[in-house]
Amino acid sequence: MFQRFSLLSIFFFLALFLIVDQVNSAPHKQAACEMRLFKTLNTLCNHSGDAEVLQETAMRCCRTNCVLTEMMTACTLDDNSI
């Protein structure tokens, strides 16, 4: 009985740790996604797009999973057309 209880408690604490770890790492994953996508967009646009527009597009696309054509339209937009 004691072995079963200790195994169950170990499983519970492990699951709790993994959940808390995922919650705390979410902002870091979002920031990493934004940085990678911004660099990719900047390269795809041959560094000719407006940096603010590309950054906003990267932020939006990391939240909502944009398609490539939607991302590429950011290359032709400038800050005043938003």
PDB file of C-alpha atoms in Angstrom:
ATOM      1  CA  MET A   1       0.000   0.000   0.000  1.00  0.00           C
ATOM      2  CA  PHE A   2       2.809   2.399   0.914  1.00  0.00           C
ATOM      3  CA  GLN A   3       4.603   1.709  -2.389  1.00  0.00           C
ATOM      4  CA  ARG A   4       1.475   2.495  -4.349  1.00  0.00           C
ATOM      5  CA  PHE A   5       0.950   5.748  -2.436  1.00  0.00           C
ATOM      6  CA  SER A   6       4.558   6.865  -2.924  1.00  0.00           C
ATOM      7  CA  LEU A   7       4.438   6.030  -6.627  1.00  0.00           C
ATOM      8  CA  LEU A   8       1.199   7.970  -6.986  1.00  0.00           C
ATOM      9  CA  SER A   9       2.606  10.968  -5.100  1.00  0.00           C
ATOM     10  CA  ILE A  10       5.772  10.957  -7.233  1.00  0.00           C
ATOM     11  CA  PHE A  11       3.641  10.906 -10.382  1.00  0.00           C
ATOM     12  CA  PHE A  12       1.488  13.760  -9.047  1.00  0.00           C
ATOM     13  CA  PHE A  13       4.477  15.969  -8.191  1.00  0.00           C
ATOM     14  CA  LEU A  14       6.117  15.227 -11.534  1.00  0.00           C
ATOM     15  CA  ALA A  15       2.934  16.194 -13.400  1.00  0.00           C
ATOM     16  CA  LEU A  16       2.596  19.355 -11.292  1.00  0.00           C
ATOM     17  CA  PHE A  17       6.228  20.287 -11.985  1.00  0.00           C
ATOM     18  CA  LEU A  18       5.795  19.815 -15.739  1.00  0.00           C
ATOM     19  CA  ILE A  19       2.652  21.961 -15.794  1.00  0.00           C
ATOM     20  CA  VAL A  20       4.289  24.764 -13.808  1.00  0.00           C
ATOM     21  CA  ASP A  21       7.385  24.561 -16.010  1.00  0.00           C
ATOM     22  CA  GLN A  22       5.293  24.926 -19.187  1.00  0.00           C
ATOM     23  CA  VAL A  23       3.396  27.910 -17.781  1.00  0.00           C
ATOM     24  CA  ASN A  24       6.612  29.700 -16.827  1.00  0.00           C
ATOM     25  CA  SER A  25       8.306  29.019 -20.167  1.00  0.00           C
ATOM     26  CA  ALA A  26       5.442  30.291 -22.350  1.00  0.00           C
ATOM     27  CA  PRO A  27       6.689  33.927 -22.556  1.00  0.00           C
ATOM     28  CA  HIS A  28      10.185  32.722 -23.437  1.00  0.00           C
ATOM     29  CA  LYS A  29       8.838  30.539 -26.237  1.00  0.00           C
ATOM     30  CA  GLN A  30       6.775  33.452 -27.578  1.00  0.00           C
ATOM     31  CA  ALA A  31       9.808  35.754 -27.590  1.00  0.00           C
ATOM     32  CA  ALA A  32      11.955  33.100 -29.280  1.00  0.00           C
ATOM     33  CA  CYS A  33       9.282  32.548 -31.932  1.00  0.00           C
ATOM     34  CA  GLU A  34       9.025  36.287 -32.596  1.00  0.00           C
ATOM     35  CA  MET A  35      12.790  36.679 -32.949  1.00  0.00           C
ATOM     36  CA  ARG A  36      13.158  33.682 -35.309  1.00  0.00           C
ATOM     37  CA  LEU A  37      10.212  34.784 -37.440  1.00  0.00           C
ATOM     38  CA  PHE A  38      11.425  38.398 -37.571  1.00  0.00           C
ATOM     39  CA  LYS A  39      14.860  37.263 -38.779  1.00  0.00           C
ATOM     40  CA  THR A  40      13.258  34.975 -41.365  1.00  0.00           C
ATOM     41  CA  LEU A  41      10.935  37.706 -42.631  1.00  0.00           C
ATOM     42  CA  ASN A  42      13.806  40.170 -42.793  1.00  0.00           C
ATOM     43  CA  THR A  43      15.805  37.702 -44.894  1.00  0.00           C
ATOM     44  CA  LEU A  44      12.865  36.845 -47.165  1.00  0.00           C
ATOM     45  CA  CYS A  45      12.201  40.549 -47.726  1.00  0.00           C
ATOM     46  CA  ASN A  46      15.895  41.130 -48.568  1.00  0.00           C
ATOM     47  CA  HIS A  47      16.065  43.615 -45.688  1.00  0.00           C
ATOM     48  CA  SER A  48      13.806  46.011 -47.617  1.00  0.00           C
ATOM     49  CA  GLY A  49      10.728  45.822 -45.377  1.00  0.00           C
ATOM     50  CA  ASP A  50       9.971  48.235 -42.564  1.00  0.00           C
ATOM     51  CA  ALA A  51      11.395  46.777 -39.347  1.00  0.00           C
ATOM     52  CA  GLU A  52       8.391  47.815 -37.235  1.00  0.00           C
ATOM     53  CA  VAL A  53       5.945  46.201 -39.661  1.00  0.00           C
ATOM     54  CA  LEU A  54       8.015  43.020 -39.768  1.00  0.00           C
ATOM     55  CA  GLN A  55       8.193  42.917 -35.957  1.00  0.00           C
ATOM     56  CA  GLU A  56       4.419  43.392 -35.624  1.00  0.00           C
ATOM     57  CA  THR A  57       3.824  40.712 -38.255  1.00  0.00           C
ATOM     58  CA  ALA A  58       6.127  38.317 -36.405  1.00  0.00           C
ATOM     59  CA  MET A  59       4.291  38.959 -33.133  1.00  0.00           C
ATOM     60  CA  ARG A  60       0.890  38.425 -34.753  1.00  0.00           C
ATOM     61  CA  CYS A  61       1.954  35.330 -36.675  1.00  0.00           C
ATOM     62  CA  CYS A  62       3.441  33.656 -33.601  1.00  0.00           C
ATOM     63  CA  ARG A  63       0.053  34.006 -31.920  1.00  0.00           C
ATOM     64  CA  THR A  64      -2.189  33.026 -34.852  1.00  0.00           C
ATOM     65  CA  ASN A  65      -0.055  30.864 -37.203  1.00  0.00           C
ATOM     66  CA  CYS A  66      -0.092  32.953 -40.388  1.00  0.00           C
ATOM     67  CA  VAL A  67       0.381  31.493 -43.854  1.00  0.00           C
ATOM     68  CA  LEU A  68       3.447  32.393 -45.921  1.00  0.00           C
ATOM     69  CA  THR A  69       1.592  34.730 -48.301  1.00  0.00           C
ATOM     70  CA  GLU A  70       0.234  36.687 -45.355  1.00  0.00           C
ATOM     71  CA  MET A  71       3.748  37.029 -43.954  1.00  0.00           C
ATOM     72  CA  MET A  72       5.204  38.080 -47.294  1.00  0.00           C
ATOM     73  CA  THR A  73       2.755  40.984 -47.610  1.00  0.00           C
ATOM     74  CA  ALA A  74       4.649  42.553 -44.713  1.00  0.00           C
ATOM     75  CA  CYS A  75       7.583  43.043 -47.112  1.00  0.00           C
ATOM     76  CA  THR A  76       5.649  45.588 -49.153  1.00  0.00           C
ATOM     77  CA  LEU A  77       3.981  47.447 -46.291  1.00  0.00           C
ATOM     78  CA  ASP A  78       5.447  50.480 -44.652  1.00  0.00           C
ATOM     79  CA  ASP A  79       4.697  51.867 -41.201  1.00  0.00           C
ATOM     80  CA  ASN A  80       2.158  54.390 -42.546  1.00  0.00           C
ATOM     81  CA  SER A  81      -0.011  51.843 -44.363  1.00  0.00           C
ATOM     82  CA  ILE A  82      -1.020  49.903 -41.268  1.00  0.00           C
TER      83      ILE A  82
END
